mmCIF file of C-alpha atoms and ligand atoms in Angstrom:
data_model
loop_
_atom_site.group_PDB
_atom_site.id
_atom_site.type_symbol
_atom_site.label_atom_id
_atom_site.label_comp_id
_atom_site.label_asym_id
_atom_site.label_seq_id
_atom_site.Cartn_x
_atom_site.Cartn_y
_atom_site.Cartn_z
ATOM 1 C CA UNK A 1 8.888 -40.037 14.796
ATOM 2 C CA UNK A 2 8.139 -38.005 11.666
ATOM 3 C CA UNK A 3 8.652 -38.966 8.016
ATOM 4 C CA UNK A 4 11.298 -36.234 7.865
ATOM 5 C CA UNK A 5 13.324 -38.083 10.526
ATOM 6 C CA UNK A 6 13.848 -41.091 8.240
ATOM 7 C CA UNK A 7 13.924 -39.402 4.849
ATOM 8 C CA UNK A 8 16.901 -41.512 3.683
ATOM 9 C CA UNK A 9 14.890 -44.710 4.273
ATOM 10 C CA UNK A 10 11.978 -43.516 2.148
ATOM 11 C CA UNK A 11 11.266 -43.793 -1.535
ATOM 12 C CA UNK A 12 8.311 -41.459 -1.087
ATOM 13 C CA UNK A 13 6.206 -39.779 1.567
ATOM 14 C CA UNK A 14 2.684 -41.083 1.034
ATOM 15 C CA UNK A 15 0.388 -39.715 3.742
ATOM 16 C CA UNK A 16 1.004 -37.111 6.408
ATOM 17 C CA UNK A 17 -0.311 -37.269 9.945
ATOM 18 C CA UNK A 18 -2.723 -34.440 9.075
ATOM 19 C CA UNK A 19 -4.134 -36.341 6.084
ATOM 20 C CA UNK A 20 -4.600 -39.497 8.155
ATOM 21 C CA UNK A 21 -6.342 -37.614 10.940
ATOM 22 C CA UNK A 22 -8.569 -35.655 8.582
ATOM 23 C CA UNK A 23 -9.734 -38.848 6.882
ATOM 24 C CA UNK A 24 -10.313 -40.559 10.234
ATOM 25 C CA UNK A 25 -12.563 -37.696 11.315
ATOM 26 C CA UNK A 26 -14.677 -38.200 8.164
ATOM 27 C CA UNK A 27 -14.894 -41.924 8.827
ATOM 28 C CA UNK A 28 -15.830 -41.293 12.449
ATOM 29 C CA UNK A 29 -18.805 -39.159 11.339
ATOM 30 C CA UNK A 30 -19.951 -41.962 8.988
ATOM 31 C CA UNK A 31 -19.683 -44.521 11.778
ATOM 32 C CA UNK A 32 -21.662 -42.320 14.175
ATOM 33 C CA UNK A 33 -24.411 -42.008 11.546
ATOM 34 C CA UNK A 34 -24.446 -45.698 10.604
ATOM 35 C CA UNK A 35 -24.460 -46.966 14.184
ATOM 36 C CA UNK A 36 -26.877 -44.434 15.680
ATOM 37 C CA UNK A 37 -28.720 -46.061 18.557
ATOM 38 C CA UNK A 38 -26.530 -49.167 18.436
ATOM 39 C CA UNK A 39 -23.581 -50.146 20.627
ATOM 40 C CA UNK A 40 -20.377 -50.893 18.734
ATOM 41 C CA UNK A 41 -17.542 -53.169 19.699
ATOM 42 C CA UNK A 42 -14.308 -52.122 17.989
ATOM 43 C CA UNK A 43 -12.027 -55.114 17.425
ATOM 44 C CA UNK A 44 -8.417 -54.139 16.764
ATOM 45 C CA UNK A 45 -6.037 -56.541 15.109
ATOM 46 C CA UNK A 46 -2.629 -56.411 16.757
ATOM 47 C CA UNK A 47 -0.147 -55.092 16.270
ATOM 48 C CA UNK A 48 -0.500 -52.763 13.297
ATOM 49 C CA UNK A 49 -3.982 -51.466 14.158
ATOM 50 C CA UNK A 50 -2.971 -49.883 17.460
ATOM 51 C CA UNK A 51 -2.543 -46.381 16.016
ATOM 52 C CA UNK A 52 -5.762 -46.422 13.949
ATOM 53 C CA UNK A 53 -7.712 -47.793 16.896
ATOM 54 C CA UNK A 54 -6.381 -45.151 19.289
ATOM 55 C CA UNK A 55 -7.148 -42.293 16.907
ATOM 56 C CA UNK A 56 -10.481 -43.594 15.595
ATOM 57 C CA UNK A 57 -11.843 -44.421 19.051
ATOM 58 C CA UNK A 58 -11.001 -40.927 20.290
ATOM 59 C CA UNK A 59 -12.527 -39.297 17.207
ATOM 60 C CA UNK A 60 -15.876 -41.002 17.772
ATOM 61 C CA UNK A 61 -18.439 -38.950 19.644
ATOM 62 C CA UNK A 62 -20.140 -42.018 21.092
ATOM 63 C CA UNK A 63 -19.326 -44.706 23.613
ATOM 64 C CA UNK A 64 -17.477 -47.679 22.168
ATOM 65 C CA UNK A 65 -16.011 -50.825 23.626
ATOM 66 C CA UNK A 66 -12.613 -52.012 22.451
ATOM 67 C CA UNK A 67 -11.149 -55.481 22.341
ATOM 68 C CA UNK A 68 -8.111 -56.958 20.631
ATOM 69 C CA UNK A 69 -7.064 -59.999 18.675
ATOM 70 C CA UNK A 70 -3.653 -61.109 17.525
ATOM 71 C CA UNK A 71 -3.496 -63.363 14.513
ATOM 72 C CA UNK A 72 -0.709 -64.783 12.465
ATOM 73 C CA UNK A 73 -0.886 -65.927 8.910
ATOM 74 C CA UNK A 74 0.857 -69.170 8.066
ATOM 75 C CA UNK A 75 3.060 -68.419 5.118
ATOM 76 C CA UNK A 76 6.548 -67.568 4.070
ATOM 77 C CA UNK A 77 7.837 -64.147 5.013
ATOM 78 C CA UNK A 78 5.600 -61.360 3.887
ATOM 79 C CA UNK A 79 3.254 -63.526 1.810
ATOM 80 C CA UNK A 80 -0.062 -64.410 3.474
ATOM 81 C CA UNK A 81 -1.397 -67.901 2.916
ATOM 82 C CA UNK A 82 -4.954 -67.291 4.047
ATOM 83 C CA UNK A 83 -4.633 -69.817 6.859
ATOM 84 C CA UNK A 84 -4.808 -67.861 10.053
ATOM 85 C CA UNK A 85 -3.829 -68.832 13.589
ATOM 86 C CA UNK A 86 -5.254 -66.980 16.596
ATOM 87 C CA UNK A 87 -2.416 -65.911 18.910
ATOM 88 C CA UNK A 88 -4.613 -63.854 21.234
ATOM 89 C CA UNK A 89 -8.356 -64.171 21.225
ATOM 90 C CA UNK A 90 -11.049 -61.691 22.221
ATOM 91 C CA UNK A 91 -12.182 -61.487 25.837
ATOM 92 C CA UNK A 92 -15.676 -60.412 24.735
ATOM 93 C CA UNK A 93 -18.654 -62.643 23.924
ATOM 94 C CA UNK A 94 -19.810 -61.574 20.459
ATOM 95 C CA UNK A 95 -23.361 -62.910 20.672
ATOM 96 C CA UNK A 96 -25.688 -60.262 19.199
ATOM 97 C CA UNK A 97 -22.910 -57.652 19.186
ATOM 98 C CA UNK A 98 -22.289 -55.147 16.397
ATOM 99 C CA UNK A 99 -18.616 -55.656 15.634
ATOM 100 C CA UNK A 100 -16.403 -53.277 13.688
ATOM 101 C CA UNK A 101 -12.991 -54.736 12.871
ATOM 102 C CA UNK A 102 -10.300 -52.036 12.838
ATOM 103 C CA UNK A 103 -7.231 -52.639 10.693
ATOM 104 C CA UNK A 104 -4.228 -50.724 9.498
ATOM 105 C CA UNK A 105 -4.016 -52.336 6.063
ATOM 106 C CA UNK A 106 -5.667 -54.816 3.745
ATOM 107 C CA UNK A 107 -3.114 -56.314 1.417
ATOM 108 C CA UNK A 108 -4.142 -59.662 -0.094
ATOM 109 C CA UNK A 109 -7.385 -59.560 1.896
ATOM 110 C CA UNK A 110 -6.844 -63.100 3.144
ATOM 111 C CA UNK A 111 -6.524 -62.224 6.837
ATOM 112 C CA UNK A 112 -9.654 -60.083 6.902
ATOM 113 C CA UNK A 113 -11.754 -62.447 4.875
ATOM 114 C CA UNK A 114 -10.915 -65.252 7.326
ATOM 115 C CA UNK A 115 -11.375 -63.028 10.368
ATOM 116 C CA UNK A 116 -14.776 -61.739 9.344
ATOM 117 C CA UNK A 117 -16.065 -65.288 8.839
ATOM 118 C CA UNK A 118 -14.620 -66.316 12.180
ATOM 119 C CA UNK A 119 -16.351 -63.458 14.041
ATOM 120 C CA UNK A 120 -19.652 -63.982 12.196
ATOM 121 C CA UNK A 121 -19.594 -67.631 13.273
ATOM 122 C CA UNK A 122 -19.528 -66.523 16.933
ATOM 123 C CA UNK A 123 -23.050 -65.124 16.656
ATOM 124 C CA UNK A 124 -22.353 -61.423 16.137
ATOM 125 C CA UNK A 125 -25.336 -59.360 14.968
ATOM 126 C CA UNK A 126 -23.107 -57.682 12.378
ATOM 127 C CA UNK A 127 -19.438 -57.653 11.439
ATOM 128 C CA UNK A 128 -18.044 -54.775 9.378
ATOM 129 C CA UNK A 129 -14.523 -53.711 8.489
ATOM 130 C CA UNK A 130 -12.723 -50.393 8.817
ATOM 131 C CA UNK A 131 -9.215 -50.147 7.399
ATOM 132 C CA UNK A 132 -6.941 -47.155 7.141
ATOM 133 C CA UNK A 133 -5.187 -48.428 4.012
ATOM 134 C CA UNK A 134 -5.996 -50.831 1.193
ATOM 135 C CA UNK A 135 -3.927 -52.018 -1.757
ATOM 136 C CA UNK A 136 -6.439 -52.745 -4.549
ATOM 137 C CA UNK A 137 -3.725 -54.222 -6.807
ATOM 138 C CA UNK A 138 -2.652 -56.775 -4.175
ATOM 139 C CA UNK A 139 -6.115 -58.188 -3.410
ATOM 140 C CA UNK A 140 -6.462 -61.952 -3.846
ATOM 141 C CA UNK A 141 -9.965 -62.232 -2.428
ATOM 142 C CA UNK A 142 -12.809 -59.754 -2.443
ATOM 143 C CA UNK A 143 -13.339 -58.227 0.975
ATOM 144 C CA UNK A 144 -16.371 -56.097 1.655
ATOM 145 C CA UNK A 145 -14.876 -53.072 3.410
ATOM 146 C CA UNK A 146 -17.358 -50.607 4.850
ATOM 147 C CA UNK A 147 -14.861 -47.881 5.767
ATOM 148 C CA UNK A 148 -11.562 -47.384 3.946
ATOM 149 C CA UNK A 149 -9.181 -44.507 4.595
ATOM 150 C CA UNK A 150 -7.060 -44.590 1.454
ATOM 151 C CA UNK A 151 -6.427 -46.862 -1.509
ATOM 152 C CA UNK A 152 -2.677 -46.951 -2.038
ATOM 153 C CA UNK A 153 -0.249 -48.407 -4.605
ATOM 154 C CA UNK A 154 1.076 -51.928 -4.216
ATOM 155 C CA UNK A 155 4.347 -50.871 -2.594
ATOM 156 C CA UNK A 156 6.127 -51.600 0.683
ATOM 157 C CA UNK A 157 4.565 -49.085 3.050
ATOM 158 C CA UNK A 158 5.561 -48.338 6.608
ATOM 159 C CA UNK A 159 4.453 -46.092 9.450
ATOM 160 C CA UNK A 160 1.300 -45.401 11.471
ATOM 161 C CA UNK A 161 1.436 -48.953 12.834
ATOM 162 C CA UNK A 162 2.966 -50.625 9.797
ATOM 163 C CA UNK A 163 6.425 -52.082 10.246
ATOM 164 C CA UNK A 164 9.403 -53.438 8.428
ATOM 165 C CA UNK A 165 11.210 -55.888 10.755
ATOM 166 C CA UNK A 166 9.368 -54.265 13.700
ATOM 167 C CA UNK A 167 10.735 -50.806 12.861
ATOM 168 C CA UNK A 168 8.840 -47.686 11.724
ATOM 169 C CA UNK A 169 5.538 -48.502 13.494
ATOM 170 C CA UNK A 170 5.870 -45.288 15.523
ATOM 171 C CA UNK A 171 6.033 -42.990 12.501
ATOM 172 C CA UNK A 172 3.292 -40.375 12.481
ATOM 173 C CA UNK A 173 2.798 -40.619 8.715
ATOM 174 C CA UNK A 174 2.914 -43.348 6.072
ATOM 175 C CA UNK A 175 5.753 -43.694 3.588
ATOM 176 C CA UNK A 176 6.983 -46.034 0.875
ATOM 177 C CA UNK A 177 10.133 -47.785 2.037
ATOM 178 C CA UNK A 178 13.206 -47.350 -0.166
ATOM 179 C CA UNK A 179 14.314 -50.679 -1.686
ATOM 180 C CA UNK A 180 17.871 -50.278 -0.342
ATOM 181 C CA UNK A 181 16.465 -50.795 3.180
ATOM 182 C CA UNK A 182 15.045 -54.269 2.542
ATOM 183 C CA UNK A 183 17.110 -55.616 -0.367
HETATM 184 C C1 PRP B 1 -0.936 -56.975 8.481
HETATM 185 C C2 PRP B 1 -2.246 -56.224 8.677
HETATM 186 C C3 PRP B 1 -3.275 -57.284 8.448
HETATM 187 C C4 PRP B 1 -2.627 -58.199 7.444
HETATM 188 C C5 PRP B 1 -3.170 -57.875 6.091
HETATM 189 O O1 PRP B 1 -0.583 -57.571 9.664
HETATM 190 O O2 PRP B 1 -2.330 -55.655 9.948
HETATM 191 O O3 PRP B 1 -3.606 -57.961 9.632
HETATM 192 O O4 PRP B 1 -1.216 -57.942 7.459
HETATM 193 O O5 PRP B 1 -2.582 -58.687 5.121
HETATM 194 P P1 PRP B 1 -3.454 -59.550 4.106
HETATM 195 O O6 PRP B 1 -4.534 -58.672 3.600
HETATM 196 O O7 PRP B 1 -2.453 -59.909 3.032
HETATM 197 O O8 PRP B 1 -3.960 -60.762 4.800
HETATM 198 P P2 PRP B 1 0.821 -58.313 9.883
HETATM 199 O O9 PRP B 1 0.678 -59.764 9.574
HETATM 200 O O10 PRP B 1 1.888 -57.564 9.138
HETATM 201 O O11 PRP B 1 1.026 -58.200 11.453
HETATM 202 P P3 PRP B 1 1.259 -56.894 12.360
HETATM 203 O O12 PRP B 1 -0.030 -56.104 12.341
HETATM 204 O O13 PRP B 1 1.555 -57.425 13.714
HETATM 205 O O14 PRP B 1 2.410 -56.107 11.759
#
């Protein structure tokens, strides 16, 4: 689905598919340089990261392994609490592995800050973070992000993996949802 297909649901078109892909190619080159001679395990966080993971992994001109986690933040509605529950764990032993967490968005930062600590505690050689989007104005904890696609305004964004009530994940681009959709 394209942003044009849901224009009435949008307040604004934020990022096109072309912009997302162009930025991912730049990030892929950085990752290839930074991890030269080292094996990387990409860890995708379900469900939003599926699109970033699929595109990033294919952009990389090196072998990578992929594994997945599903986590859920205890909290009310859309507000993260920072207490995270693992719904699906990794199948891979992280001992001495170079782990790159792949995310669609960092909002408050609470999920990623917890997740990084959790993966470090499993004996990984390194744990870094790659996120397509970040909302600097929504951050509640500092998260050291090695690769960030775009810093975006603190608005309700959907598309490229991001949902509202499980809709819009399959949009090629990213848009700001119009308030009439969720109010
Ligand atoms: C999103 C995103 C991160 C988290 C970031 O997932 O994929 O995992 O929220 O929020 P935070 O920085 O405030 O902790 P979500 O809980 O919406 O699940 P989903 O990926 O299945 O949609």
